[in-house]
mmCIF file of C-alpha atoms (C1' of nucleotides) in Angstrom:
data_model
loop_
_atom_site.group_PDB
_atom_site.id
_atom_site.type_symbol
_atom_site.label_atom_id
_atom_site.label_comp_id
_atom_site.label_asym_id
_atom_site.label_seq_id
_atom_site.Cartn_x
_atom_site.Cartn_y
_atom_site.Cartn_z
ATOM 1 C CA MET A 1 -4.420 -0.958 12.187
ATOM 2 C CA ILE A 2 -3.559 -2.745 15.861
ATOM 3 C CA LEU A 3 -5.605 -5.557 16.868
ATOM 4 C CA LYS A 4 -6.845 -5.199 20.590
ATOM 5 C CA SER A 5 -4.443 -6.069 23.363
ATOM 6 C CA GLN A 6 -6.840 -8.338 24.569
ATOM 7 C CA VAL A 7 -6.718 -10.139 21.983
ATOM 8 C CA GLU A 8 -2.854 -11.017 23.219
ATOM 9 C CA TRP A 9 -4.202 -11.552 26.604
ATOM 10 C CA ALA A 10 -6.908 -14.025 24.845
ATOM 11 C CA LEU A 11 -4.309 -15.776 23.601
ATOM 12 C CA HIS A 12 -2.360 -16.208 26.619
ATOM 13 C CA CYS A 13 -5.415 -17.003 28.838
ATOM 14 C CA CYS A 14 -6.336 -19.902 26.450
ATOM 15 C CA ALA A 15 -2.972 -21.708 26.495
ATOM 16 C CA ILE A 16 -2.504 -21.562 30.358
ATOM 17 C CA LEU A 17 -6.510 -23.446 30.098
ATOM 18 C CA ALA A 18 -5.587 -26.078 27.614
ATOM 19 C CA GLY A 19 -2.905 -27.165 30.347
ATOM 20 C CA LEU A 20 -5.583 -27.263 32.938
ATOM 21 C CA PRO A 21 -6.370 -31.218 34.080
ATOM 22 C CA GLU A 22 -9.615 -32.317 33.029
ATOM 23 C CA GLY A 23 -12.615 -30.761 34.668
ATOM 24 C CA ARG A 24 -11.026 -27.799 36.570
ATOM 25 C CA TYR A 25 -11.953 -23.935 36.276
ATOM 26 C CA LEU A 26 -9.638 -21.171 36.543
ATOM 27 C CA SER A 27 -11.198 -17.409 37.982
ATOM 28 C CA THR A 28 -10.485 -13.785 35.709
ATOM 29 C CA LYS A 29 -8.486 -13.212 38.824
ATOM 30 C CA ALA A 30 -5.864 -16.158 38.692
ATOM 31 C CA LEU A 31 -5.619 -15.106 35.213
ATOM 32 C CA ALA A 32 -5.637 -11.506 35.713
ATOM 33 C CA GLU A 33 -2.441 -11.682 38.718
ATOM 34 C CA LEU A 34 -0.646 -14.867 36.487
ATOM 35 C CA HIS A 35 -0.289 -12.373 33.584
ATOM 36 C CA GLY A 36 -0.390 -9.015 35.684
ATOM 37 C CA LEU A 37 -3.066 -7.838 33.640
ATOM 38 C CA PRO A 38 -6.266 -5.561 35.205
ATOM 39 C CA LYS A 39 -8.968 -7.980 36.350
ATOM 40 C CA GLU A 40 -11.883 -6.191 35.081
ATOM 41 C CA TYR A 41 -10.399 -5.876 32.255
ATOM 42 C CA LEU A 42 -9.046 -9.017 30.951
ATOM 43 C CA SER A 43 -13.154 -10.138 32.417
ATOM 44 C CA LYS A 44 -14.530 -8.778 29.086
ATOM 45 C CA ALA A 45 -12.040 -10.509 27.240
ATOM 46 C CA LEU A 46 -12.936 -13.933 28.604
ATOM 47 C CA GLN A 47 -16.552 -12.872 28.020
ATOM 48 C CA SER A 48 -16.264 -12.525 24.977
ATOM 49 C CA LEU A 49 -14.409 -16.137 24.633
ATOM 50 C CA SER A 50 -17.762 -17.137 26.341
ATOM 51 C CA GLN A 51 -20.167 -15.878 24.275
ATOM 52 C CA ALA A 52 -17.967 -17.385 21.131
ATOM 53 C CA SER A 53 -18.717 -20.722 23.446
ATOM 54 C CA LEU A 54 -14.900 -21.316 23.419
ATOM 55 C CA VAL A 55 -15.259 -22.052 26.731
ATOM 56 C CA GLU A 56 -17.225 -22.573 29.390
ATOM 57 C CA THR A 57 -17.597 -20.891 32.631
ATOM 58 C CA THR A 58 -19.268 -22.220 36.127
ATOM 59 C CA LEU A 59 -19.882 -19.518 39.442
ATOM 60 C CA GLY A 60 -19.158 -19.745 43.245
ATOM 61 C CA PRO A 61 -16.105 -20.158 44.772
ATOM 62 C CA SER A 62 -14.088 -22.525 42.894
ATOM 63 C CA GLY A 63 -15.625 -21.188 39.733
ATOM 64 C CA GLY A 64 -14.033 -19.669 36.709
ATOM 65 C CA TYR A 65 -13.438 -20.474 33.397
ATOM 66 C CA ARG A 66 -12.206 -23.607 31.498
ATOM 67 C CA LEU A 67 -12.445 -24.770 27.467
ATOM 68 C CA ALA A 68 -14.797 -25.636 26.214
ATOM 69 C CA LYS A 69 -13.299 -28.215 23.427
ATOM 70 C CA THR A 70 -10.190 -29.614 23.293
ATOM 71 C CA PRO A 71 -7.440 -27.773 22.136
ATOM 72 C CA SER A 72 -6.820 -29.473 18.736
ATOM 73 C CA ASP A 73 -10.527 -28.125 18.139
ATOM 74 C CA ILE A 74 -9.912 -24.719 18.962
ATOM 75 C CA ASN A 75 -7.752 -22.573 16.449
ATOM 76 C CA PHE A 76 -6.407 -19.294 16.587
ATOM 77 C CA LEU A 77 -8.893 -17.499 13.869
ATOM 78 C CA GLU A 78 -11.977 -18.228 16.883
ATOM 79 C CA ILE A 79 -10.196 -16.663 19.494
ATOM 80 C CA VAL A 80 -8.990 -13.314 17.428
ATOM 81 C CA GLU A 81 -12.717 -13.422 15.877
ATOM 82 C CA ALA A 82 -14.116 -14.198 19.466
ATOM 83 C CA VAL A 83 -12.210 -10.587 20.930
ATOM 84 C CA GLU A 84 -11.412 -8.516 17.873
ATOM 85 C CA GLY A 85 -14.742 -9.191 15.649
ATOM 86 C CA LYS A 86 -15.529 -10.564 12.031
ATOM 87 C CA ALA A 87 -15.622 -7.416 10.541
ATOM 88 C CA ARG A 88 -13.178 -7.430 7.592
ATOM 89 C CA SER A 89 -9.938 -4.829 8.229
ATOM 90 C CA PHE A 90 -10.601 -2.749 4.888
ATOM 91 C CA THR A 91 -14.201 -1.370 4.758
ATOM 92 C CA CYS A 92 -15.225 -0.556 1.177
ATOM 93 C CA THR A 93 -17.077 2.859 0.715
ATOM 94 C CA ASN A 94 -17.805 2.519 -2.893
ATOM 95 C CA ILE A 95 -16.467 5.414 -3.879
ATOM 96 C CA ARG A 96 -16.213 4.851 -7.500
ATOM 97 C CA ALA A 97 -20.125 5.496 -7.020
ATOM 98 C CA ASN A 98 -19.298 9.079 -6.760
ATOM 99 C CA ASN A 99 -17.648 9.173 -10.296
ATOM 100 C CA PRO A 100 -19.188 12.430 -12.382
ATOM 101 C CA CYS A 101 -19.357 10.605 -15.020
ATOM 102 C CA ARG A 102 -21.405 7.687 -14.395
ATOM 103 C CA PRO A 103 -24.604 7.628 -15.781
ATOM 104 C CA GLU A 104 -27.599 8.382 -13.467
ATOM 105 C CA GLY A 105 -28.836 4.870 -11.606
ATOM 106 C CA TYR A 106 -26.270 3.036 -12.589
ATOM 107 C CA CYS A 107 -25.324 -0.417 -11.616
ATOM 108 C CA ASP A 108 -22.239 -1.729 -10.499
ATOM 109 C CA SER A 109 -22.332 -6.007 -11.662
ATOM 110 C CA LYS A 110 -19.303 -6.641 -9.314
ATOM 111 C CA PRO A 111 -17.843 -5.670 -5.668
ATOM 112 C CA CYS A 112 -14.998 -2.974 -6.302
ATOM 113 C CA ALA A 113 -11.869 -4.236 -7.479
ATOM 114 C CA VAL A 114 -10.069 -2.738 -5.097
ATOM 115 C CA ALA A 115 -11.975 -4.128 -2.344
ATOM 116 C CA ARG A 116 -11.971 -7.662 -3.759
ATOM 117 C CA ILE A 117 -7.730 -7.271 -3.833
ATOM 118 C CA MET A 118 -7.760 -6.066 -0.085
ATOM 119 C CA TRP A 119 -10.508 -8.252 0.878
ATOM 120 C CA GLU A 120 -8.226 -11.001 -0.682
ATOM 121 C CA ALA A 121 -5.734 -10.248 1.851
ATOM 122 C CA ASP A 122 -7.692 -10.117 4.044
ATOM 123 C CA GLU A 123 -8.419 -14.143 3.681
ATOM 124 C CA ALA A 124 -5.238 -15.131 3.750
ATOM 125 C CA TRP A 125 -4.577 -13.059 7.232
ATOM 126 C CA ARG A 126 -7.368 -15.397 8.275
ATOM 127 C CA ASP A 127 -6.147 -18.512 6.505
ATOM 128 C CA THR A 128 -3.031 -18.119 8.315
ATOM 129 C CA LEU A 129 -4.918 -18.223 12.004
ATOM 130 C CA ARG A 130 -7.093 -20.471 11.138
ATOM 131 C CA ARG A 131 -4.645 -23.432 10.258
ATOM 132 C CA VAL A 132 -2.835 -22.701 13.946
ATOM 133 C CA ARG A 133 -4.547 -24.655 16.402
ATOM 134 C CA LEU A 134 -4.494 -24.204 20.398
ATOM 135 C CA SER A 135 -2.708 -27.316 20.674
ATOM 136 C CA ASP A 136 0.149 -26.434 18.392
ATOM 137 C CA LEU A 137 0.965 -23.128 20.946
ATOM 138 C CA VAL A 138 0.562 -25.452 23.689
ATOM 139 C CA GLY A 139 2.968 -27.723 22.119
ATOM 140 C CA THR A 140 5.495 -24.983 21.334
ATOM 141 C CA LEU A 141 5.086 -24.141 24.745
ATOM 142 C CA SER A 142 5.862 -26.597 26.508
ATOM 143 C CA GLU A 143 9.501 -26.971 24.313
ATOM 144 C CA GLU A 144 10.454 -23.854 24.445
ATOM 145 C CA VAL A 145 9.689 -22.675 28.096
ATOM 146 C CA PRO A 146 12.029 -24.174 30.662
ATOM 147 C CA ALA A 147 10.136 -27.254 32.351
ATOM 148 C CA ASP A 148 10.878 -26.111 36.119
ATOM 149 C CA ILE A 149 9.180 -22.891 34.789
ATOM 150 C CA TRP A 150 6.105 -24.517 33.267
ATOM 151 C CA ARG A 151 5.334 -27.016 35.670
ATOM 152 C CA SER A 152 5.594 -24.503 38.474
ATOM 153 C CA THR A 153 3.292 -21.682 36.504
ATOM 154 C CA PHE A 154 0.552 -24.652 36.857
ATOM 155 C CA GLU A 155 1.054 -25.572 40.427
ATOM 156 C CA TRP A 156 0.902 -21.733 41.053
ATOM 157 C CA VAL A 157 -2.412 -21.138 38.978
ATOM 158 C CA LEU A 158 -4.153 -24.590 40.500
ATOM 159 C CA LYS A 159 -3.790 -23.387 43.767
ATOM 160 C CA ARG A 160 -6.221 -20.868 43.065
ATOM 161 C CA ALA A 161 -8.271 -23.113 41.517
ATOM 162 C CA GLY A 162 -9.618 -23.944 44.624
ATOM 163 C CA MET B 1 -8.408 -3.298 13.195
ATOM 164 C CA ILE B 2 -9.950 -1.377 10.718
ATOM 165 C CA LEU B 3 -7.562 0.286 7.907
ATOM 166 C CA LYS B 4 -7.835 4.142 7.430
ATOM 167 C CA SER B 5 -10.308 5.371 5.337
ATOM 168 C CA GLN B 6 -7.193 7.034 3.330
ATOM 169 C CA VAL B 7 -5.938 3.877 2.718
ATOM 170 C CA GLU B 8 -9.010 3.097 0.024
ATOM 171 C CA TRP B 9 -8.815 6.762 -1.692
ATOM 172 C CA ALA B 10 -4.826 6.238 -2.085
ATOM 173 C CA LEU B 11 -5.562 2.911 -3.773
ATOM 174 C CA HIS B 12 -8.281 4.400 -6.163
ATOM 175 C CA CYS B 13 -5.705 7.497 -7.192
ATOM 176 C CA CYS B 14 -3.254 5.855 -7.922
ATOM 177 C CA ALA B 15 -5.300 3.687 -10.122
ATOM 178 C CA ILE B 16 -6.263 7.171 -11.768
ATOM 179 C CA LEU B 17 -2.426 8.543 -12.148
ATOM 180 C CA ALA B 18 -1.918 5.189 -13.410
ATOM 181 C CA GLY B 19 -4.006 5.893 -16.576
ATOM 182 C CA LEU B 20 -2.774 9.642 -17.056
ATOM 183 C CA PRO B 21 -0.325 10.260 -20.280
ATOM 184 C CA GLU B 22 2.754 10.351 -19.882
ATOM 185 C CA GLY B 23 4.250 13.662 -17.778
ATOM 186 C CA ARG B 24 0.204 15.196 -17.020
ATOM 187 C CA TYR B 25 -0.060 16.062 -13.236
ATOM 188 C CA LEU B 26 -3.307 15.887 -11.407
ATOM 189 C CA SER B 27 -4.524 18.009 -8.369
ATOM 190 C CA THR B 28 -5.416 17.138 -5.153
ATOM 191 C CA LYS B 29 -8.587 19.213 -5.844
ATOM 192 C CA ALA B 30 -10.020 17.248 -9.092
ATOM 193 C CA LEU B 31 -9.065 13.798 -7.206
ATOM 194 C CA ALA B 32 -11.282 14.892 -4.485
ATOM 195 C CA GLU B 33 -14.120 16.276 -6.875
ATOM 196 C CA LEU B 34 -13.971 12.857 -9.151
ATOM 197 C CA HIS B 35 -14.002 10.857 -5.772
ATOM 198 C CA GLY B 36 -16.355 13.127 -4.098
ATOM 199 C CA LEU B 37 -13.654 13.126 -1.184
ATOM 200 C CA PRO B 38 -13.034 15.788 1.189
ATOM 201 C CA LYS B 39 -10.013 17.984 -0.392
ATOM 202 C CA GLU B 40 -7.873 19.125 2.392
ATOM 203 C CA TYR B 41 -8.348 15.646 3.864
ATOM 204 C CA LEU B 42 -7.306 13.837 0.867
ATOM 205 C CA SER B 43 -4.197 15.759 0.495
ATOM 206 C CA LYS B 44 -3.127 14.288 3.746
ATOM 207 C CA ALA B 45 -2.988 10.629 1.863
ATOM 208 C CA LEU B 46 -1.466 11.863 -1.268
ATOM 209 C CA GLN B 47 1.697 13.989 0.325
ATOM 210 C CA SER B 48 2.364 10.182 2.610
ATOM 211 C CA LEU B 49 2.148 8.892 -1.250
ATOM 212 C CA SER B 50 4.747 11.797 -1.856
ATOM 213 C CA GLN B 51 6.758 10.990 1.092
ATOM 214 C CA ALA B 52 7.289 7.452 0.086
ATOM 215 C CA SER B 53 8.056 8.728 -3.012
ATOM 216 C CA LEU B 54 5.505 6.836 -5.011
ATOM 217 C CA VAL B 55 4.541 9.822 -6.640
ATOM 218 C CA GLU B 56 5.905 13.076 -7.347
ATOM 219 C CA THR B 57 4.665 17.115 -7.463
ATOM 220 C CA THR B 58 4.985 20.018 -9.013
ATOM 221 C CA LEU B 59 3.628 23.514 -8.126
ATOM 222 C CA GLY B 60 1.677 26.197 -9.652
ATOM 223 C CA PRO B 61 -1.384 26.297 -12.013
ATOM 224 C CA SER B 62 -1.368 22.575 -13.929
ATOM 225 C CA GLY B 63 0.581 21.161 -11.150
ATOM 226 C CA GLY B 64 0.266 18.211 -9.235
ATOM 227 C CA TYR B 65 0.821 14.631 -8.484
ATOM 228 C CA ARG B 66 1.689 11.963 -10.761
ATOM 229 C CA LEU B 67 3.373 8.492 -10.593
ATOM 230 C CA ALA B 68 6.818 7.899 -9.774
ATOM 231 C CA LYS B 69 7.328 5.058 -10.924
ATOM 232 C CA THR B 70 5.582 2.696 -13.631
ATOM 233 C CA PRO B 71 2.287 0.694 -12.442
ATOM 234 C CA SER B 72 3.913 -2.140 -12.686
ATOM 235 C CA ASP B 73 7.348 -1.227 -10.389
ATOM 236 C CA ILE B 74 4.112 -0.298 -7.774
ATOM 237 C CA ASN B 75 2.816 -2.904 -5.675
ATOM 238 C CA PHE B 76 -0.383 -2.841 -3.075
ATOM 239 C CA LEU B 77 1.705 -3.068 -0.231
ATOM 240 C CA GLU B 78 3.923 -0.041 -0.978
ATOM 241 C CA ILE B 79 0.413 2.233 -1.035
ATOM 242 C CA VAL B 80 -1.130 0.912 2.080
ATOM 243 C CA GLU B 81 2.396 1.253 3.996
ATOM 244 C CA ALA B 82 2.812 4.191 2.605
ATOM 245 C CA VAL B 83 -0.657 5.612 4.334
ATOM 246 C CA GLU B 84 -1.085 2.839 7.264
ATOM 247 C CA GLY B 85 2.146 2.907 8.167
ATOM 248 C CA LYS B 86 4.975 -0.226 8.612
ATOM 249 C CA ALA B 87 3.813 -1.608 11.965
ATOM 250 C CA ARG B 88 2.708 -4.986 12.618
ATOM 251 C CA SER B 89 -1.139 -5.160 13.313
ATOM 252 C CA PHE B 90 -0.183 -7.550 16.409
ATOM 253 C CA THR B 91 2.110 -5.726 19.019
ATOM 254 C CA CYS B 92 3.380 -8.205 21.664
ATOM 255 C CA THR B 93 3.684 -6.613 25.113
ATOM 256 C CA ASN B 94 5.421 -10.187 26.508
ATOM 257 C CA ILE B 95 3.224 -10.405 29.197
ATOM 258 C CA ARG B 96 4.781 -13.767 29.968
ATOM 259 C CA ALA B 97 7.612 -11.721 31.693
ATOM 260 C CA ASN B 98 4.872 -11.023 34.083
ATOM 261 C CA ASN B 99 4.381 -14.877 35.182
ATOM 262 C CA PRO B 100 5.667 -14.373 38.985
ATOM 263 C CA CYS B 101 6.557 -17.928 38.429
ATOM 264 C CA ARG B 102 10.211 -16.902 36.856
ATOM 265 C CA PRO B 103 13.093 -16.685 38.126
ATOM 266 C CA GLU B 104 14.431 -13.203 38.761
ATOM 267 C CA GLY B 105 16.023 -11.496 35.995
ATOM 268 C CA TYR B 106 14.893 -14.277 33.323
ATOM 269 C CA CYS B 107 15.949 -13.616 29.976
ATOM 270 C CA ASP B 108 13.520 -15.477 26.965
ATOM 271 C CA SER B 109 15.749 -17.088 23.859
ATOM 272 C CA LYS B 110 12.988 -16.621 21.341
ATOM 273 C CA PRO B 111 10.457 -13.945 20.952
ATOM 274 C CA CYS B 112 7.106 -15.180 22.260
ATOM 275 C CA ALA B 113 5.108 -17.756 20.706
ATOM 276 C CA VAL B 114 1.743 -16.167 20.332
ATOM 277 C CA ALA B 115 3.572 -12.868 18.632
ATOM 278 C CA ARG B 116 5.627 -15.522 16.519
ATOM 279 C CA ILE B 117 2.096 -16.742 14.838
ATOM 280 C CA MET B 118 0.450 -13.743 14.914
ATOM 281 C CA TRP B 119 3.038 -11.775 12.987
ATOM 282 C CA GLU B 120 3.083 -14.817 10.724
ATOM 283 C CA ALA B 121 -0.322 -14.490 9.721
ATOM 284 C CA ASP B 122 0.761 -10.687 9.513
ATOM 285 C CA GLU B 123 3.188 -11.702 7.137
ATOM 286 C CA ALA B 124 0.420 -13.290 4.863
ATOM 287 C CA TRP B 125 -1.830 -10.469 4.796
ATOM 288 C CA ARG B 126 1.200 -8.155 3.541
ATOM 289 C CA ASP B 127 2.764 -10.996 0.957
ATOM 290 C CA THR B 128 -0.867 -11.160 -0.674
ATOM 291 C CA LEU B 129 -0.773 -7.967 -1.047
ATOM 292 C CA ARG B 130 2.696 -7.235 -2.009
ATOM 293 C CA ARG B 131 2.070 -9.755 -5.008
ATOM 294 C CA VAL B 132 -0.455 -7.160 -6.573
ATOM 295 C CA ARG B 133 0.709 -4.590 -8.757
ATOM 296 C CA LEU B 134 -1.140 -1.342 -9.393
ATOM 297 C CA SER B 135 -0.965 -2.426 -13.338
ATOM 298 C CA ASP B 136 -3.340 -5.786 -12.131
ATOM 299 C CA LEU B 137 -5.946 -3.192 -10.273
ATOM 300 C CA VAL B 138 -5.638 -1.335 -13.894
ATOM 301 C CA GLY B 139 -5.908 -3.972 -16.408
ATOM 302 C CA THR B 140 -8.898 -5.685 -14.481
ATOM 303 C CA LEU B 141 -10.679 -1.748 -14.311
ATOM 304 C CA SER B 142 -10.159 -1.296 -17.538
ATOM 305 C CA GLU B 143 -11.927 -5.168 -18.043
ATOM 306 C CA GLU B 144 -14.868 -4.656 -15.594
ATOM 307 C CA VAL B 145 -15.735 -0.429 -15.783
ATOM 308 C CA PRO B 146 -17.948 0.101 -19.279
ATOM 309 C CA ALA B 147 -15.618 1.234 -21.661
ATOM 310 C CA ASP B 148 -17.591 4.499 -21.955
ATOM 311 C CA ILE B 149 -17.189 5.302 -18.332
ATOM 312 C CA TRP B 150 -13.820 4.696 -18.177
ATOM 313 C CA ARG B 151 -13.097 7.116 -21.268
ATOM 314 C CA SER B 152 -15.127 10.151 -19.806
ATOM 315 C CA THR B 153 -13.667 9.714 -16.844
ATOM 316 C CA PHE B 154 -10.430 10.618 -18.284
ATOM 317 C CA GLU B 155 -11.818 12.978 -20.705
ATOM 318 C CA TRP B 156 -13.091 14.499 -17.150
ATOM 319 C CA VAL B 157 -9.590 14.206 -14.964
ATOM 320 C CA LEU B 158 -7.661 15.863 -18.170
ATOM 321 C CA LYS B 159 -10.158 18.733 -18.188
ATOM 322 C CA ARG B 160 -8.729 19.613 -14.905
ATOM 323 C CA ALA B 161 -5.388 19.124 -15.524
ATOM 324 C CA GLY B 162 -4.886 22.137 -17.065
ATOM 325 C "C1'" DG C 1 -26.873 -16.666 55.141
ATOM 326 C "C1'" DG C 2 -22.797 -15.279 53.912
ATOM 327 C "C1'" DT C 3 -18.984 -15.503 50.452
ATOM 328 C "C1'" DT C 4 -17.197 -16.192 45.866
ATOM 329 C "C1'" DT C 5 -17.712 -15.983 40.704
ATOM 330 C "C1'" DT C 6 -19.980 -14.365 36.272
ATOM 331 C "C1'" DC C 7 -22.145 -11.205 33.345
ATOM 332 C "C1'" DG C 8 -23.753 -7.366 31.845
ATOM 333 C "C1'" DG C 9 -24.554 -2.159 32.435
ATOM 334 C "C1'" DA C 10 -22.726 2.404 32.941
ATOM 335 C "C1'" DT C 11 -19.473 5.714 33.337
ATOM 336 C "C1'" DA C 12 -14.705 7.693 32.769
ATOM 337 C "C1'" DT C 13 -10.691 9.308 30.055
ATOM 338 C "C1'" DG C 14 -6.923 8.730 26.500
ATOM 339 C "C1'" DA C 15 -5.752 7.636 22.250
ATOM 340 C "C1'" DT C 16 -6.509 7.843 17.624
ATOM 341 C "C1'" DA C 17 -8.900 9.006 12.869
ATOM 342 C "C1'" DT C 18 -11.124 12.016 10.808
ATOM 343 C "C1'" DG C 19 -12.123 16.988 8.904
ATOM 344 C "C1'" DT C 20 -10.920 22.076 8.823
ATOM 345 C "C1'" DC C 21 -8.706 26.060 8.728
ATOM 346 C "C1'" DC C 22 -4.250 28.965 7.940
ATOM 347 C "C1'" DT C 23 0.369 30.156 6.160
ATOM 348 C "C1'" DT C 24 4.404 29.073 3.007
ATOM 349 C "C1'" DA C 25 7.078 28.433 -0.934
ATOM 350 C "C1'" DA C 26 7.000 26.820 -5.102
ATOM 351 C "C1'" DT C 27 5.253 27.730 -9.731
ATOM 352 C "C1'" DT C 28 2.663 28.843 -13.757
ATOM 353 C "C1'" DC C 29 0.144 32.270 -16.440
ATOM 354 C "C1'" DC C 30 -0.882 36.709 -18.194
ATOM 355 C "C1'" DG D 1 6.623 41.558 -12.298
ATOM 356 C "C1'" DG D 2 2.571 40.275 -10.565
ATOM 357 C "C1'" DA D 3 -1.620 37.445 -10.067
ATOM 358 C "C1'" DA D 4 -3.374 33.076 -9.533
ATOM 359 C "C1'" DT D 5 -2.213 28.038 -8.510
ATOM 360 C "C1'" DT D 6 -0.689 24.177 -6.128
ATOM 361 C "C1'" DA D 7 1.602 21.144 -3.016
ATOM 362 C "C1'" DA D 8 3.498 20.540 2.121
ATOM 363 C "C1'" DG D 9 2.607 20.721 6.523
ATOM 364 C "C1'" DG D 10 1.146 22.878 11.349
ATOM 365 C "C1'" DA D 11 -2.882 23.914 14.098
ATOM 366 C "C1'" DC D 12 -6.866 22.970 15.466
ATOM 367 C "C1'" DA D 13 -11.435 20.744 16.377
ATOM 368 C "C1'" DT D 14 -14.441 16.340 16.713
ATOM 369 C "C1'" DA D 15 -15.948 11.660 16.765
ATOM 370 C "C1'" DT D 16 -15.030 7.641 17.677
ATOM 371 C "C1'" DC D 17 -12.899 3.748 19.667
ATOM 372 C "C1'" DA D 18 -10.236 0.805 22.966
ATOM 373 C "C1'" DT D 19 -8.640 0.793 27.650
ATOM 374 C "C1'" DA D 20 -10.176 0.843 32.030
ATOM 375 C "C1'" DT D 21 -12.637 1.091 36.466
ATOM 376 C "C1'" DC D 22 -16.942 0.913 39.149
ATOM 377 C "C1'" DC D 23 -21.570 -1.603 40.319
ATOM 378 C "C1'" DG D 24 -25.894 -4.649 40.610
ATOM 379 C "C1'" DA D 25 -27.766 -8.976 39.809
ATOM 380 C "C1'" DA D 26 -28.066 -13.880 39.541
ATOM 381 C "C1'" DA D 27 -25.904 -18.036 40.792
ATOM 382 C "C1'" DA D 28 -22.893 -21.616 42.916
ATOM 383 C "C1'" DC D 29 -20.530 -23.114 46.938
ATOM 384 C "C1'" DC D 30 -19.933 -23.489 51.959
#
DNA sequence: GGTTTTCGGATATGATATGTCCTTAATTCC
DNA sequence: GGAATTAAGGACATATCATATCCGAAAACC
């Protein structure tokens, strides 16, 4: 049970987009080169963010992506679910229904007890991600990343933002 | 990010094993027929449980599997990790290291902030599973499954246990 | 009009989950 | 002792999905 690498890419890209000056866009090409990622494939992750209305896009030169909301209004779960999907990690195939001792046509009143427990754990995972805002990540990064690297990184991307 | 179906199978099998009389074994064949699962493939899941020392085995007729510990000494996480593995759901490829603005040979003092958040969510998932004991599942099942189905199911499997 | 960009479709490839088959060794039953 | 049964595990086949690349269309900018 491993998350797509696109999840990692999307989170890092959102962190960069969160630090952009108001109104500026950043292209797939710039984000791919900054992170050393395949441009065409990263594009799919960014499209997922766009479909989830987490980012806005514009075409043409100096076009690209910017956040559609303030970093404090975006949480981790939104980003993760945008590229990974909203499906639960445990899928119940209801194998209890194959029990040969069950009367024909018997109908369960509740979902399977095994599934309920697994879904509860899934919710705990989602709750944790829901409680972390993109602005929290940006705060941590600006504390931990040395100031000169942090500053020159944004100079670097802005130079490519036209 | 979907768990293997073997996780579901293993959990249901453990629930049945937990209800067996002391000292009795249940074969792969019986467990597979009870749940309507492919015998050969289910065998792989049971082997995983065996390697994790959650179940004990014996060979020959009337052989098979039984729990190696009391149901209250087995939690969900042990079973899930036995078949799914202990690897975290988020793998950090450290793409921050590709940032062209980083000085050559620069070394990070901490793991990536993105990864730390994702791992925290992973821990929340594992904590939830760790807190649920196999005996809790058995308790829920014996409450919710109609008593006659519950009883005839164990008569059915015991008939196949030799 | 030419360039740059997002977006989506089509396709290829590799890894992994799923499923089957077969052999070996141990145990039980007759 | 011999036959039947079982777990264990290796070999193999198949299907699904993640990863990756390429292309064409439409939109924006110069």
